Structures are given as structure tokens and as C-alpha cells.
Amino acid sequence: LYMKNENPVLYNLFTSFGVFSSTEVEQIISQFEPKTYQKSAIVLDFGEMNDKLYFIESGIRREFSMKDQITVTPYANGLGCY
């Protein structure tokens, strides 16, 4: 779990919204748990429902979809994206 001083980028992101107090932001980011995935790992497979919010500290996330039986990559995100 994270606290303000452990992940200032995440803390600053939620603070920048301007709707949360410092205490609320700390409560929110304390719910984040660090996870590490290997390159090319599938975090969420076709047809699965996502119930998590991810914050990328390093690396790139690619999102794939199917169009006319062809796999396409409409989105790719990196550091600091959510």
C-alpha cells in the first residue's frame, strides 16, 4: 500500500483534481497496491471484466481489440497514465 511520501506522482495526480482534501487523497492512494508484471503479460484478457484502477509507474500498457478478425492496438500508455 502507498502513502504520500512513497508515491508523490500518484499523490500529486489526485491532489491536482482539486476535489479531495490531503487526508482523502492519502486514503485513496493507501488502497493502491504495487504490482509487477512481466513484459508481454496479459493483465486482462478478452471478455474479462475489469474492477481495478491501474497506475503505471514504469513501462507501457497496450490495449488490444478485434476488428474484422484482426487484432488492433488503439491505445498505448506509459509512465503516469491511468
Short mmCIF file of N, CA, C and O in Angstrom, two decimals:
data_model
loop_
_atom_site.label_atom_id
_atom_site.label_comp_id
_atom_site.label_asym_id
_atom_site.label_seq_id
_atom_site.Cartn_x
_atom_site.Cartn_y
_atom_site.Cartn_z
N LEU A 1 0.84 -1.19 0.00
CA LEU A 1 0.00 0.00 0.00
C LEU A 1 0.88 1.25 0.00
O LEU A 1 1.95 1.25 0.60
N TYR A 2 0.40 2.28 -0.65
CA TYR A 2 1.18 3.51 -0.78
C TYR A 2 0.73 4.57 0.22
O TYR A 2 -0.42 4.65 0.59
N MET A 3 1.66 5.42 0.57
CA MET A 3 1.36 6.64 1.31
C MET A 3 1.98 7.79 0.52
O MET A 3 2.75 7.58 -0.41
N LYS A 4 1.64 9.03 0.90
CA LYS A 4 2.06 10.23 0.16
C LYS A 4 3.55 10.23 -0.17
O LYS A 4 3.93 10.47 -1.31
N ASN A 5 4.39 9.98 0.82
CA ASN A 5 5.83 10.08 0.60
C ASN A 5 6.39 8.91 -0.21
O ASN A 5 7.51 8.96 -0.67
N GLU A 6 5.62 7.85 -0.40
CA GLU A 6 6.09 6.69 -1.15
C GLU A 6 5.78 6.80 -2.64
O GLU A 6 6.42 6.15 -3.45
N ASN A 7 4.80 7.58 -3.00
CA ASN A 7 4.44 7.74 -4.41
C ASN A 7 3.95 9.16 -4.65
O ASN A 7 2.75 9.39 -4.78
N PRO A 8 4.88 10.13 -4.71
CA PRO A 8 4.46 11.53 -4.88
C PRO A 8 3.74 11.79 -6.21
O PRO A 8 2.89 12.67 -6.28
N VAL A 9 4.04 11.02 -7.25
CA VAL A 9 3.37 11.23 -8.54
C VAL A 9 1.89 10.90 -8.40
O VAL A 9 1.01 11.65 -8.83
N LEU A 10 1.58 9.79 -7.78
CA LEU A 10 0.18 9.39 -7.56
C LEU A 10 -0.51 10.38 -6.64
O LEU A 10 -1.64 10.80 -6.89
N TYR A 11 0.16 10.80 -5.59
CA TYR A 11 -0.39 11.79 -4.66
C TYR A 11 -0.71 13.09 -5.40
O TYR A 11 -1.80 13.65 -5.28
N ASN A 12 0.25 13.58 -6.20
CA ASN A 12 0.05 14.83 -6.93
C ASN A 12 -1.06 14.72 -7.97
O ASN A 12 -1.78 15.68 -8.22
N LEU A 13 -1.20 13.54 -8.58
CA LEU A 13 -2.27 13.34 -9.55
C LEU A 13 -3.63 13.56 -8.89
O LEU A 13 -4.44 14.35 -9.37
N PHE A 14 -3.89 12.89 -7.78
CA PHE A 14 -5.19 13.01 -7.12
C PHE A 14 -5.39 14.39 -6.51
O PHE A 14 -6.50 14.92 -6.50
N THR A 15 -4.31 15.02 -6.04
CA THR A 15 -4.41 16.37 -5.50
C THR A 15 -4.77 17.37 -6.60
O THR A 15 -5.52 18.31 -6.38
N SER A 16 -4.25 17.13 -7.81
CA SER A 16 -4.48 18.06 -8.93
C SER A 16 -5.94 18.14 -9.34
O SER A 16 -6.35 19.10 -9.98
N PHE A 17 -6.75 17.14 -8.99
CA PHE A 17 -8.17 17.19 -9.34
C PHE A 17 -8.88 18.33 -8.61
O PHE A 17 -9.93 18.80 -9.05
N GLY A 18 -8.33 18.74 -7.46
CA GLY A 18 -8.90 19.86 -6.73
C GLY A 18 -10.18 19.57 -5.99
O GLY A 18 -10.87 20.50 -5.57
N VAL A 19 -10.53 18.32 -5.83
CA VAL A 19 -11.79 17.98 -5.15
C VAL A 19 -11.58 17.17 -3.88
O VAL A 19 -12.52 16.98 -3.11
N PHE A 20 -10.35 16.72 -3.64
CA PHE A 20 -10.06 15.90 -2.47
C PHE A 20 -9.16 16.65 -1.51
O PHE A 20 -8.24 17.35 -1.92
N SER A 21 -9.42 16.48 -0.22
CA SER A 21 -8.51 17.02 0.79
C SER A 21 -7.26 16.15 0.84
O SER A 21 -7.25 15.04 0.31
N SER A 22 -6.23 16.64 1.50
CA SER A 22 -4.99 15.87 1.64
C SER A 22 -5.25 14.54 2.32
O SER A 22 -4.72 13.51 1.92
N THR A 23 -6.10 14.56 3.32
CA THR A 23 -6.45 13.32 4.04
C THR A 23 -7.17 12.34 3.13
O THR A 23 -6.88 11.14 3.14
N GLU A 24 -8.10 12.85 2.32
CA GLU A 24 -8.83 11.98 1.39
C GLU A 24 -7.90 11.38 0.34
O GLU A 24 -8.01 10.19 0.02
N VAL A 25 -6.96 12.19 -0.17
CA VAL A 25 -6.01 11.68 -1.15
C VAL A 25 -5.16 10.57 -0.53
O VAL A 25 -4.94 9.53 -1.14
N GLU A 26 -4.70 10.77 0.69
CA GLU A 26 -3.92 9.73 1.35
C GLU A 26 -4.73 8.46 1.55
O GLU A 26 -4.21 7.36 1.41
N GLN A 27 -6.03 8.61 1.86
CA GLN A 27 -6.89 7.43 2.00
C GLN A 27 -7.05 6.71 0.66
O GLN A 27 -7.04 5.49 0.60
N ILE A 28 -7.20 7.47 -0.41
CA ILE A 28 -7.36 6.87 -1.75
C ILE A 28 -6.10 6.11 -2.14
O ILE A 28 -6.16 4.94 -2.51
N ILE A 29 -4.94 6.77 -2.05
CA ILE A 29 -3.72 6.11 -2.52
C ILE A 29 -3.28 4.98 -1.60
O ILE A 29 -2.54 4.10 -2.02
N SER A 30 -3.78 4.98 -0.37
CA SER A 30 -3.44 3.86 0.52
C SER A 30 -4.10 2.56 0.05
O SER A 30 -3.72 1.48 0.49
N GLN A 31 -5.08 2.69 -0.85
CA GLN A 31 -5.77 1.50 -1.38
C GLN A 31 -5.05 0.89 -2.58
O GLN A 31 -5.38 -0.21 -3.01
N PHE A 32 -4.06 1.61 -3.12
CA PHE A 32 -3.29 1.09 -4.25
C PHE A 32 -2.26 0.10 -3.74
O PHE A 32 -1.61 0.34 -2.73
N GLU A 33 -2.11 -1.00 -4.43
CA GLU A 33 -1.12 -2.00 -4.10
C GLU A 33 -0.16 -2.15 -5.27
O GLU A 33 -0.59 -2.35 -6.40
N PRO A 34 1.15 -2.05 -5.02
CA PRO A 34 2.11 -2.21 -6.11
C PRO A 34 2.02 -3.61 -6.72
O PRO A 34 1.91 -4.60 -6.01
N LYS A 35 2.03 -3.67 -8.03
CA LYS A 35 2.03 -4.94 -8.76
C LYS A 35 3.10 -4.85 -9.84
O LYS A 35 3.29 -3.81 -10.45
N THR A 36 3.76 -5.96 -10.09
CA THR A 36 4.76 -6.02 -11.15
C THR A 36 4.33 -7.08 -12.15
O THR A 36 3.93 -8.17 -11.76
N TYR A 37 4.38 -6.72 -13.42
CA TYR A 37 4.03 -7.65 -14.49
C TYR A 37 5.23 -7.83 -15.40
O TYR A 37 5.95 -6.87 -15.68
N GLN A 38 5.43 -9.02 -15.88
CA GLN A 38 6.49 -9.29 -16.83
C GLN A 38 6.11 -8.73 -18.20
O GLN A 38 4.93 -8.58 -18.51
N LYS A 39 7.10 -8.46 -19.01
CA LYS A 39 6.86 -7.99 -20.37
C LYS A 39 5.94 -8.97 -21.08
O LYS A 39 6.07 -10.18 -20.95
N SER A 40 4.98 -8.44 -21.81
CA SER A 40 4.00 -9.20 -22.60
C SER A 40 2.96 -9.92 -21.75
O SER A 40 2.21 -10.74 -22.27
N ALA A 41 2.91 -9.63 -20.45
CA ALA A 41 1.90 -10.26 -19.59
C ALA A 41 0.51 -9.76 -19.98
O ALA A 41 0.33 -8.60 -20.34
N ILE A 42 -0.45 -10.63 -19.92
CA ILE A 42 -1.84 -10.26 -20.18
C ILE A 42 -2.49 -10.00 -18.82
O ILE A 42 -2.66 -10.91 -18.01
N VAL A 43 -2.83 -8.75 -18.58
CA VAL A 43 -3.41 -8.34 -17.30
C VAL A 43 -4.92 -8.58 -17.30
O VAL A 43 -5.49 -9.00 -16.31
N LEU A 44 -5.54 -8.33 -18.42
CA LEU A 44 -6.98 -8.53 -18.58
C LEU A 44 -7.21 -9.11 -19.96
O LEU A 44 -6.83 -8.50 -20.96
N ASP A 45 -7.81 -10.27 -20.03
CA ASP A 45 -7.99 -10.97 -21.30
C ASP A 45 -9.32 -10.60 -21.95
O ASP A 45 -10.22 -10.06 -21.30
N PHE A 46 -9.45 -10.91 -23.24
CA PHE A 46 -10.69 -10.65 -23.98
C PHE A 46 -11.87 -11.22 -23.21
O PHE A 46 -11.83 -12.37 -22.75
N GLY A 47 -12.92 -10.42 -23.06
CA GLY A 47 -14.14 -10.88 -22.42
C GLY A 47 -14.16 -10.75 -20.91
O GLY A 47 -15.21 -10.89 -20.30
N GLU A 48 -13.01 -10.50 -20.28
CA GLU A 48 -12.98 -10.35 -18.82
C GLU A 48 -13.41 -8.94 -18.42
O GLU A 48 -13.19 -7.98 -19.15
N MET A 49 -14.04 -8.84 -17.25
CA MET A 49 -14.47 -7.55 -16.73
C MET A 49 -13.39 -7.00 -15.79
O MET A 49 -12.86 -7.73 -14.97
N ASN A 50 -13.09 -5.72 -15.91
CA ASN A 50 -12.08 -5.09 -15.07
C ASN A 50 -12.75 -4.42 -13.87
O ASN A 50 -13.74 -3.70 -14.04
N ASP A 51 -12.22 -4.65 -12.68
CA ASP A 51 -12.75 -3.99 -11.48
C ASP A 51 -11.63 -3.27 -10.72
O ASP A 51 -11.74 -3.02 -9.53
N LYS A 52 -10.57 -2.91 -11.43
CA LYS A 52 -9.42 -2.27 -10.80
C LYS A 52 -9.04 -1.00 -11.55
O LYS A 52 -9.39 -0.80 -12.70
N LEU A 53 -8.32 -0.13 -10.84
CA LEU A 53 -7.75 1.07 -11.41
C LEU A 53 -6.25 0.90 -11.38
O LEU A 53 -5.68 0.62 -10.33
N TYR A 54 -5.58 1.04 -12.52
CA TYR A 54 -4.14 0.85 -12.61
C TYR A 54 -3.45 2.19 -12.80
O TYR A 54 -3.95 3.05 -13.51
N PHE A 55 -2.29 2.33 -12.19
CA PHE A 55 -1.45 3.50 -12.37
C PHE A 55 -0.07 2.99 -12.77
O PHE A 55 0.55 2.22 -12.04
N ILE A 56 0.41 3.41 -13.93
CA ILE A 56 1.67 2.89 -14.47
C ILE A 56 2.83 3.70 -13.92
O ILE A 56 2.91 4.91 -14.12
N GLU A 57 3.76 3.02 -13.22
CA GLU A 57 4.97 3.67 -12.72
C GLU A 57 6.11 3.54 -13.70
O GLU A 57 6.98 4.41 -13.78
N SER A 58 6.16 2.45 -14.44
CA SER A 58 7.17 2.28 -15.47
C SER A 58 6.66 1.28 -16.49
O SER A 58 5.86 0.42 -16.16
N GLY A 59 7.14 1.42 -17.71
CA GLY A 59 6.71 0.51 -18.76
C GLY A 59 5.59 1.10 -19.60
O GLY A 59 5.28 2.28 -19.51
N ILE A 60 4.98 0.26 -20.40
CA ILE A 60 3.91 0.67 -21.31
C ILE A 60 2.76 -0.33 -21.23
O ILE A 60 2.97 -1.54 -21.16
N ARG A 61 1.55 0.20 -21.27
CA ARG A 61 0.35 -0.64 -21.34
C ARG A 61 -0.21 -0.50 -22.75
O ARG A 61 -0.35 0.60 -23.28
N ARG A 62 -0.49 -1.64 -23.36
CA ARG A 62 -1.12 -1.63 -24.68
C ARG A 62 -2.48 -2.29 -24.57
O ARG A 62 -2.64 -3.30 -23.90
N GLU A 63 -3.43 -1.71 -25.24
CA GLU A 63 -4.79 -2.23 -25.25
C GLU A 63 -5.08 -2.76 -26.64
O GLU A 63 -4.86 -2.07 -27.64
N PHE A 64 -5.55 -3.99 -26.71
CA PHE A 64 -5.85 -4.62 -27.99
C PHE A 64 -7.34 -4.81 -28.14
O PHE A 64 -8.06 -5.01 -27.16
N SER A 65 -7.80 -4.79 -29.35
CA SER A 65 -9.19 -5.13 -29.64
C SER A 65 -9.24 -5.84 -30.98
O SER A 65 -8.28 -5.85 -31.74
N MET A 66 -10.36 -6.46 -31.25
CA MET A 66 -10.54 -7.18 -32.51
C MET A 66 -11.44 -6.37 -33.44
O MET A 66 -12.46 -5.84 -33.01
N LYS A 67 -11.01 -6.26 -34.69
CA LYS A 67 -11.82 -5.59 -35.70
C LYS A 67 -11.70 -6.40 -36.98
O LYS A 67 -10.60 -6.57 -37.51
N ASP A 68 -12.81 -6.91 -37.45
CA ASP A 68 -12.83 -7.72 -38.68
C ASP A 68 -11.83 -8.86 -38.61
O ASP A 68 -11.03 -9.08 -39.52
N GLN A 69 -11.81 -9.56 -37.46
CA GLN A 69 -10.94 -10.72 -37.23
C GLN A 69 -9.46 -10.38 -37.19
O GLN A 69 -8.60 -11.23 -37.30
N ILE A 70 -9.13 -9.08 -37.03
CA ILE A 70 -7.74 -8.63 -36.97
C ILE A 70 -7.53 -7.95 -35.61
O ILE A 70 -8.35 -7.15 -35.18
N THR A 71 -6.42 -8.25 -34.96
CA THR A 71 -6.09 -7.61 -33.69
C THR A 71 -5.48 -6.25 -33.96
O THR A 71 -4.54 -6.12 -34.73
N VAL A 72 -6.03 -5.21 -33.31
CA VAL A 72 -5.51 -3.85 -33.47
C VAL A 72 -5.15 -3.29 -32.10
O VAL A 72 -5.64 -3.75 -31.08
N THR A 73 -4.27 -2.28 -32.07
CA THR A 73 -3.87 -1.63 -30.84
C THR A 73 -4.30 -0.17 -30.90
O THR A 73 -3.57 0.69 -31.39
N PRO A 74 -5.49 0.14 -30.38
CA PRO A 74 -5.94 1.53 -30.45
C PRO A 74 -5.32 2.44 -29.40
O PRO A 74 -5.27 3.63 -29.57
N TYR A 75 -4.82 1.87 -28.28
CA TYR A 75 -4.29 2.68 -27.20
C TYR A 75 -2.98 2.10 -26.67
O TYR A 75 -2.83 0.90 -26.56
N ALA A 76 -2.05 2.99 -26.33
CA ALA A 76 -0.81 2.60 -25.63
C ALA A 76 -0.50 3.74 -24.67
O ALA A 76 -0.55 4.91 -25.03
N ASN A 77 -0.24 3.38 -23.40
CA ASN A 77 0.03 4.37 -22.36
C ASN A 77 1.32 4.02 -21.64
O ASN A 77 1.70 2.86 -21.59
N GLY A 78 1.94 5.02 -21.01
CA GLY A 78 3.16 4.79 -20.26
C GLY A 78 3.15 5.48 -18.92
O GLY A 78 2.09 5.71 -18.35
N LEU A 79 4.31 5.83 -18.43
CA LEU A 79 4.52 6.39 -17.11
C LEU A 79 3.52 7.48 -16.76
O LEU A 79 3.32 8.41 -17.50
N GLY A 80 2.89 7.31 -15.59
CA GLY A 80 1.98 8.33 -15.08
C GLY A 80 0.59 8.29 -15.66
O GLY A 80 -0.23 9.13 -15.35
N CYS A 81 0.30 7.34 -16.50
CA CYS A 81 -1.03 7.25 -17.10
C CYS A 81 -1.93 6.41 -16.21
O CYS A 81 -1.48 5.56 -15.47
N TYR A 82 -3.21 6.64 -16.34
CA TYR A 82 -4.17 5.87 -15.57
C TYR A 82 -5.37 5.57 -16.42
O TYR A 82 -5.53 6.08 -17.48
#
